[in-house]
PDB file of C-alpha atoms in Angstrom:
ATOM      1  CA  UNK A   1     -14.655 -44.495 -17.279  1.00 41.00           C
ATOM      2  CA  UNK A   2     -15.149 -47.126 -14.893  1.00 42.00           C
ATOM      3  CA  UNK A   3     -13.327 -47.440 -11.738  1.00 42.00           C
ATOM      4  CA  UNK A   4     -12.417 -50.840 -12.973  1.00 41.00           C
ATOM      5  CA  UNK A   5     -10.162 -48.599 -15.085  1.00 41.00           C
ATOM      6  CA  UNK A   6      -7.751 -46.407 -14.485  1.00 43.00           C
ATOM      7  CA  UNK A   7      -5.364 -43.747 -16.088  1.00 45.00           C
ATOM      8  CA  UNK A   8      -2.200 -46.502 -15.466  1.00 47.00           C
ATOM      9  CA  UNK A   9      -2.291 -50.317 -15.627  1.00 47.00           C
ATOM     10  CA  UNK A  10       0.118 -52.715 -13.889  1.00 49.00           C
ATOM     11  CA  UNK A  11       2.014 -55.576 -15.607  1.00 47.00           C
ATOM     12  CA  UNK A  12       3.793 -58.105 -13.716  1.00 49.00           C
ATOM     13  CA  UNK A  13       6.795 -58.986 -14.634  1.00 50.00           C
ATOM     14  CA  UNK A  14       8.514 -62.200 -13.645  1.00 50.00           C
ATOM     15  CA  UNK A  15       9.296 -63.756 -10.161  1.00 50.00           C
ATOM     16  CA  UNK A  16      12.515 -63.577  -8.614  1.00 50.00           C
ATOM     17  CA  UNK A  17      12.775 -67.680  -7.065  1.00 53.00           C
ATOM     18  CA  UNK A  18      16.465 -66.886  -6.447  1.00 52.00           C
ATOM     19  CA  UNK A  19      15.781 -64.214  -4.057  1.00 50.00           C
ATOM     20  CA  UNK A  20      12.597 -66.650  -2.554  1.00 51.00           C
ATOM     21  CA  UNK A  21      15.519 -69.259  -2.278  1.00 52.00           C
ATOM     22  CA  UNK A  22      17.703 -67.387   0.186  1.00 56.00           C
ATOM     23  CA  UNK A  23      15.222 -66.998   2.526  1.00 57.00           C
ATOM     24  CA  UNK A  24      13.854 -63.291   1.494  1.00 56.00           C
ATOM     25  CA  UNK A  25      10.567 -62.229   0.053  1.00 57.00           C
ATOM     26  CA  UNK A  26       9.479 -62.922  -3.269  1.00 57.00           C
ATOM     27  CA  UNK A  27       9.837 -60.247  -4.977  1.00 59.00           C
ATOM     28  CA  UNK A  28       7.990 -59.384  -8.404  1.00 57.00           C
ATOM     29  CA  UNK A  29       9.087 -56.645 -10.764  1.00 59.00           C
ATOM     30  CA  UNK A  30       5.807 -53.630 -11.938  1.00 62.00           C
ATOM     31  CA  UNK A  31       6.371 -51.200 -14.674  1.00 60.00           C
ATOM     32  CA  UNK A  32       3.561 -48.328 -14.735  1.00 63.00           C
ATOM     33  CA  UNK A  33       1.928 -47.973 -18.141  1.00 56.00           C
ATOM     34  CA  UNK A  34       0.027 -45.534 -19.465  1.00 59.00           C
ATOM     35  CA  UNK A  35      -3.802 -46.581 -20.557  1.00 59.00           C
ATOM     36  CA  UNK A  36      -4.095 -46.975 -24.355  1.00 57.00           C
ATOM     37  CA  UNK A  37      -7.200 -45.718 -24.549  1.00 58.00           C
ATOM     38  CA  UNK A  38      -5.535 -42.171 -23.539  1.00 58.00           C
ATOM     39  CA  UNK A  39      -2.715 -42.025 -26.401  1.00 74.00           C
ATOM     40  CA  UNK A  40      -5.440 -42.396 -29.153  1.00 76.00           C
ATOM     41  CA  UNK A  41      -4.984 -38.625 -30.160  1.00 76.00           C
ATOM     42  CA  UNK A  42      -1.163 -39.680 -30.397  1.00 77.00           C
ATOM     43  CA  UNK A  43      -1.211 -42.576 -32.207  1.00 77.00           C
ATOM     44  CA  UNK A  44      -3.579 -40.601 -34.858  1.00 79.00           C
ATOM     45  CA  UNK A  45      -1.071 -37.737 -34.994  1.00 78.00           C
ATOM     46  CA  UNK A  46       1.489 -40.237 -35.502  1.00 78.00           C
ATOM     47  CA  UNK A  47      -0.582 -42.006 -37.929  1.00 79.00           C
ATOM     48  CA  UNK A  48      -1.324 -38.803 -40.245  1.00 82.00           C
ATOM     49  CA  UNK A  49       2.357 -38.280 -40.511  1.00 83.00           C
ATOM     50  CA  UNK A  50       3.186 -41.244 -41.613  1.00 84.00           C
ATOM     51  CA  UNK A  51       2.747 -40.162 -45.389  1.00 86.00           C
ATOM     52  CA  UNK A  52       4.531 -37.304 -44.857  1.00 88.00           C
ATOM     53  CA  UNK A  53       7.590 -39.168 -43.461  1.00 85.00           C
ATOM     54  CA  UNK A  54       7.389 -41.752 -46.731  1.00 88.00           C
ATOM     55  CA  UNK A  55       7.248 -38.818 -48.750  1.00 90.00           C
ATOM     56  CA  UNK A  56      10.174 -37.372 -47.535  1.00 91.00           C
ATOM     57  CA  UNK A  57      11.968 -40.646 -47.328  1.00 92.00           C
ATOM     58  CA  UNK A  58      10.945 -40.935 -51.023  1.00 93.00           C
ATOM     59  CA  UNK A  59      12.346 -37.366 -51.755  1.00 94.00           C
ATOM     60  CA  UNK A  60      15.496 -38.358 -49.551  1.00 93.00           C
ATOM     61  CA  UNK A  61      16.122 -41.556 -52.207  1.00 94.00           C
ATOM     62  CA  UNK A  62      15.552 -39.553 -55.392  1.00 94.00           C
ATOM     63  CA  UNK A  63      17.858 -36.940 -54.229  1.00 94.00           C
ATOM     64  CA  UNK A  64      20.493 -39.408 -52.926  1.00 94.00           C
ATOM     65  CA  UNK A  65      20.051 -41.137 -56.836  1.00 95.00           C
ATOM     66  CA  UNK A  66      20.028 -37.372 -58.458  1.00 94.00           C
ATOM     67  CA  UNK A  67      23.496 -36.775 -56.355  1.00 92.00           C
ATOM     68  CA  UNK A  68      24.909 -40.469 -57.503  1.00 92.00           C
ATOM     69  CA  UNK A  69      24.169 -39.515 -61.044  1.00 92.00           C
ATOM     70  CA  UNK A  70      25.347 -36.248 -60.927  1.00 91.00           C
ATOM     71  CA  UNK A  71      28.750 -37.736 -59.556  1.00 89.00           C
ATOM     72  CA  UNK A  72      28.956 -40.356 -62.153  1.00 90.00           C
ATOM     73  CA  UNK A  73      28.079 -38.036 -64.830  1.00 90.00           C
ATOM     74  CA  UNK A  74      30.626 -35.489 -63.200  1.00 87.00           C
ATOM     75  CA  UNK A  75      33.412 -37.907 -62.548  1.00 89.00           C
ATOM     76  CA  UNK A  76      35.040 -37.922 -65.797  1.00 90.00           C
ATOM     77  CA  UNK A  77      35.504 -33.920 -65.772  1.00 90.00           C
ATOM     78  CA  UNK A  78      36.829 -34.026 -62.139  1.00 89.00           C
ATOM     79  CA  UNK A  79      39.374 -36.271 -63.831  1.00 90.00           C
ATOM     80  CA  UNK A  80      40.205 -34.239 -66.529  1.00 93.00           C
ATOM     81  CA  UNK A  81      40.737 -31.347 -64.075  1.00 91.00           C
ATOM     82  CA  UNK A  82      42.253 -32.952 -61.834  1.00 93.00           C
ATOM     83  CA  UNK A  83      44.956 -33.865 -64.797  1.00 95.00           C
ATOM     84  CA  UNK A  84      44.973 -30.335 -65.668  1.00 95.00           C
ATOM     85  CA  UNK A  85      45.901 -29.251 -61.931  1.00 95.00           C
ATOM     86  CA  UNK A  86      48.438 -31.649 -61.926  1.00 96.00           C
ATOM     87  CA  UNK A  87      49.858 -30.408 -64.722  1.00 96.00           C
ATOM     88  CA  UNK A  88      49.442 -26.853 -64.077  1.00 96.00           C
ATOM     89  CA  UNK A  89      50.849 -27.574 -60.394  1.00 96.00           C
ATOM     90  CA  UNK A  90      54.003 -29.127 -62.255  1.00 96.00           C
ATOM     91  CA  UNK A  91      54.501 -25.916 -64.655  1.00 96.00           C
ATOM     92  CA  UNK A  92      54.301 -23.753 -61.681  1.00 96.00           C
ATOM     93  CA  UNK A  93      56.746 -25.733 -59.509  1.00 96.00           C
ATOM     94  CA  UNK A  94      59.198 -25.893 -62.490  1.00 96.00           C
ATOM     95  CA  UNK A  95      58.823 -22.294 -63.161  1.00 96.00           C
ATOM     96  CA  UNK A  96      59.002 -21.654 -59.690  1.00 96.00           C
ATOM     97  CA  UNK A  97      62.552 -23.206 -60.024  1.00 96.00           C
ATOM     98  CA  UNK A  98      63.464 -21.247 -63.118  1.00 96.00           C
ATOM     99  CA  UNK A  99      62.690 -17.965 -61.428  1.00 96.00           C
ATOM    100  CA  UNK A 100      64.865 -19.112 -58.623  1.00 96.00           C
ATOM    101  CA  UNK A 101      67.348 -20.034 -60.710  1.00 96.00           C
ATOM    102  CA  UNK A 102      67.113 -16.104 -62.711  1.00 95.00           C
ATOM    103  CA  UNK A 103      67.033 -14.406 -59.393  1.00 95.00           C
ATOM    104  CA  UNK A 104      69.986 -16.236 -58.350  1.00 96.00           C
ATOM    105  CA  UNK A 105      71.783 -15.043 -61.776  1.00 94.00           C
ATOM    106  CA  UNK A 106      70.649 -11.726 -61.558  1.00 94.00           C
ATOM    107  CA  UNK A 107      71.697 -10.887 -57.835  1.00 94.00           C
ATOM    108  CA  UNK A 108      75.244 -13.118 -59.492  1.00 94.00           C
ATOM    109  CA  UNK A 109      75.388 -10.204 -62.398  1.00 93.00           C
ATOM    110  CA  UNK A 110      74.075  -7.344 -59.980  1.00 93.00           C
ATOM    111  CA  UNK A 111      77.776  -8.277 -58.006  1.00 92.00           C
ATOM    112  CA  UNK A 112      79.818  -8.737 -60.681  1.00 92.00           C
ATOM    113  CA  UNK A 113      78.243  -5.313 -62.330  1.00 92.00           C
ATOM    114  CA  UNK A 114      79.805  -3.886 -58.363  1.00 92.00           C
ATOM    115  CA  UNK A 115      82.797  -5.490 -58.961  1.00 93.00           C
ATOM    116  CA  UNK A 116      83.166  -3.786 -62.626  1.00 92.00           C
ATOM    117  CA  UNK A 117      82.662  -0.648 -61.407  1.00 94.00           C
ATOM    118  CA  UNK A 118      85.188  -1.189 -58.663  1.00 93.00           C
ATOM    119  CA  UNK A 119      87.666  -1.689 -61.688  1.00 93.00           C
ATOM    120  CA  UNK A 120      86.666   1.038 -63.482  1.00 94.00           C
ATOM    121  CA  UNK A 121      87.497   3.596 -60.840  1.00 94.00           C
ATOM    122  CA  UNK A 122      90.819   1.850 -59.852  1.00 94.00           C
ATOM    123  CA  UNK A 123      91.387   1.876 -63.481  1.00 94.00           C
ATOM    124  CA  UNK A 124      90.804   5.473 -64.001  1.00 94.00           C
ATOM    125  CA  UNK A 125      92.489   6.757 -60.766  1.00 94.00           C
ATOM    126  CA  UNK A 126      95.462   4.239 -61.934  1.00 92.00           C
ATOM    127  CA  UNK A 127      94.936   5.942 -66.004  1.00 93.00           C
ATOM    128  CA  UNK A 128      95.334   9.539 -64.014  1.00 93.00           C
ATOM    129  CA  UNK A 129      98.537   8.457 -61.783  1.00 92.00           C
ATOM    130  CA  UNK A 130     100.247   7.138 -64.850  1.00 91.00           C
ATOM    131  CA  UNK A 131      99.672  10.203 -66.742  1.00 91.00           C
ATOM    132  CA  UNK A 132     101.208  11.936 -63.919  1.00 92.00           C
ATOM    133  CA  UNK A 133     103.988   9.670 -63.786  1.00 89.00           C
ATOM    134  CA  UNK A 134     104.736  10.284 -67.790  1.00 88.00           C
ATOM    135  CA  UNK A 135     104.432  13.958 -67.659  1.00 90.00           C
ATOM    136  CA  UNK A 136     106.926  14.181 -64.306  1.00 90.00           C
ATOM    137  CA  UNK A 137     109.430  11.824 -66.405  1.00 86.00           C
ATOM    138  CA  UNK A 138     108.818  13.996 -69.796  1.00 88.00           C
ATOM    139  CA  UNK A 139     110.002  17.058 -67.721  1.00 89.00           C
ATOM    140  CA  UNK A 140     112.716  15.488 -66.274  1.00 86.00           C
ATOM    141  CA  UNK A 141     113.896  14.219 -69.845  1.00 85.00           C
ATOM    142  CA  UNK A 142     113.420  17.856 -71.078  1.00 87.00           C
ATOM    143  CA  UNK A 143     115.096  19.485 -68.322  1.00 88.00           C
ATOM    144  CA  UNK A 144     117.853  16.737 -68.809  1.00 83.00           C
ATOM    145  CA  UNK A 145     118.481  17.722 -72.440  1.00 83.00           C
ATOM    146  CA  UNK A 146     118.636  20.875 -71.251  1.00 85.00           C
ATOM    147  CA  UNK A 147     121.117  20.353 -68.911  1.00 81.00           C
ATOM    148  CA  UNK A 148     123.236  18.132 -71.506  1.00 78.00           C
ATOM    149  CA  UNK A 149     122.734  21.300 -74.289  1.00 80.00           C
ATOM    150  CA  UNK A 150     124.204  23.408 -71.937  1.00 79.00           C
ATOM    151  CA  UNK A 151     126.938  21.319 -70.838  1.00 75.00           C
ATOM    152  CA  UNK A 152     127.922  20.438 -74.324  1.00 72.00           C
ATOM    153  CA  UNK A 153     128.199  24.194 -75.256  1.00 73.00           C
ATOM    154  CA  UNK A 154     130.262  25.063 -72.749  1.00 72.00           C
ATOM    155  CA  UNK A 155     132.689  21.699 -73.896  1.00 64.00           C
ATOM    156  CA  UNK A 156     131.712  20.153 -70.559  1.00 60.00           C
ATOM    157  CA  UNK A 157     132.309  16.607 -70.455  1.00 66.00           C
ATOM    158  CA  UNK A 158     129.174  14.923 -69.585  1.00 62.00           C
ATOM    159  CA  UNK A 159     129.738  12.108 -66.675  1.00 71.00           C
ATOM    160  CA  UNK A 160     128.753   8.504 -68.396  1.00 74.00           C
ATOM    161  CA  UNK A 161     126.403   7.774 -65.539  1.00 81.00           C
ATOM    162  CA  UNK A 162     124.532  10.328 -66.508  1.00 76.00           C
ATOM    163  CA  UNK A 163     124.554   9.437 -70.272  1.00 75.00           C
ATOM    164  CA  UNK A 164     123.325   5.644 -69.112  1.00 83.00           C
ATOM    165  CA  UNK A 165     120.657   8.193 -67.126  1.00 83.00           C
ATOM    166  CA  UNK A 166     119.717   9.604 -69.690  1.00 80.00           C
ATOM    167  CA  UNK A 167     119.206   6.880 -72.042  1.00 84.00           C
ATOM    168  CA  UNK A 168     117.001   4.398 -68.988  1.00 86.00           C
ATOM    169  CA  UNK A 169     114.978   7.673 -69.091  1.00 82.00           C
ATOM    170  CA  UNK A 170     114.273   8.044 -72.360  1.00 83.00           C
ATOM    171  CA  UNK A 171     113.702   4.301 -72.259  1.00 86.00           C
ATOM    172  CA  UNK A 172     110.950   4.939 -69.649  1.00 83.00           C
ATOM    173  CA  UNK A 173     109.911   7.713 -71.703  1.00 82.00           C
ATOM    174  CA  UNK A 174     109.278   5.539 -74.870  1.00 83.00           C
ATOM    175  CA  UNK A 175     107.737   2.871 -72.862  1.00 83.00           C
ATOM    176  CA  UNK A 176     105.184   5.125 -71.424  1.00 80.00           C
ATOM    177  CA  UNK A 177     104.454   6.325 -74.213  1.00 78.00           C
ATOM    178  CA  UNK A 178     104.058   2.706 -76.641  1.00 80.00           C
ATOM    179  CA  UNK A 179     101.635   1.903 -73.309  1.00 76.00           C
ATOM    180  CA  UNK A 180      99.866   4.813 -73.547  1.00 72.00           C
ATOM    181  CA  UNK A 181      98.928   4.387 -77.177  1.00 72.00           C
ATOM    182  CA  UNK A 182      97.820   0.717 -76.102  1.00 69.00           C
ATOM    183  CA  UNK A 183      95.109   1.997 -73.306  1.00 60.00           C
TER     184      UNK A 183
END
């Protein structure tokens, strides 16, 4: 090469008359470039890929018209399934809510089936008492009769406080006994 040319060129840019105006120097504005001669190999590599670029772009647009098929082929099963989540979401929500509502029954019967038991025992331990209570008033009737036999043998007059005892004792008596035969 020549000295004429070198490995940078200089382009001048435009004048600055405002700063020439106030007085200053006239300044003009350079920018370095590189010499074109020296970005040949460059501008062939850029040149051979060039047709791989288009290709690509072309494989880019086929794939971006494969993908908008395959959504417009696909769209009317993503709305069927979307219809069947929705409806499958509403099943599970309302059976959701029906489990709920059987928990909520069964912990209801689990207290109540406490409760029943409570009654049971006070019912049996009440059932034992009363038996008690009948068989303490049976003896007393017995030994009562007793007591009357022997008074009337000996011609003792019996006392009519203790007749009307007698007779709200036997009273009892039968009482206890028609309830007993109802339990």
């Amino acid at each position: 090469m020549s000295s004429a040319l070198s490995s940078t060129s200089r382009l001048r840019l435009a004048f600055h008359p405002r700063s020439a105006a106030r007085g200053g120097p006239a300044t003009v504005s350079t920018i370095e470039l590189a010499d074109p001669s020296l970005d040949l190999a460059g501008v062939r590599a850029s040149l051979s890929s060039v047709p791989r670029v288009s290709a690509t772009r072309r494989r880019a647009e086929g794939l971006d018209r494969q993908l908008a098929d395959a959504a417009k082929a696909a769209s009317p099963y993503v709305l069927f399934c979307q219809h069947k989540y929705e409806v499958v979401h509403h099943q599970l929500d309302s059976t959701r809510k029906e489990l709920a509502d059987c928990l909520n029954a069964l912990q209801e019967r689990m207290d109540n089936s406490r409760e029943l038991e409570a009654c049971r025992l006070r019912y049996h331990d009440l059932q034992l008492r009363y038996n008690e209570a009948v068989s303490e008033f049976q003896d007393r009737v017995s030994t009562l009769e007793a007591q009357l036999a022997a008074t009337s043998s000996f011609g003792v007059i019996v006392p009519p406080d203790a007749a009307r005892r007698k007779a709200d004792l036997e009273s009892q008596l039968a009482q206890s006994q028609s309830d007993l035969q109802v339990a």
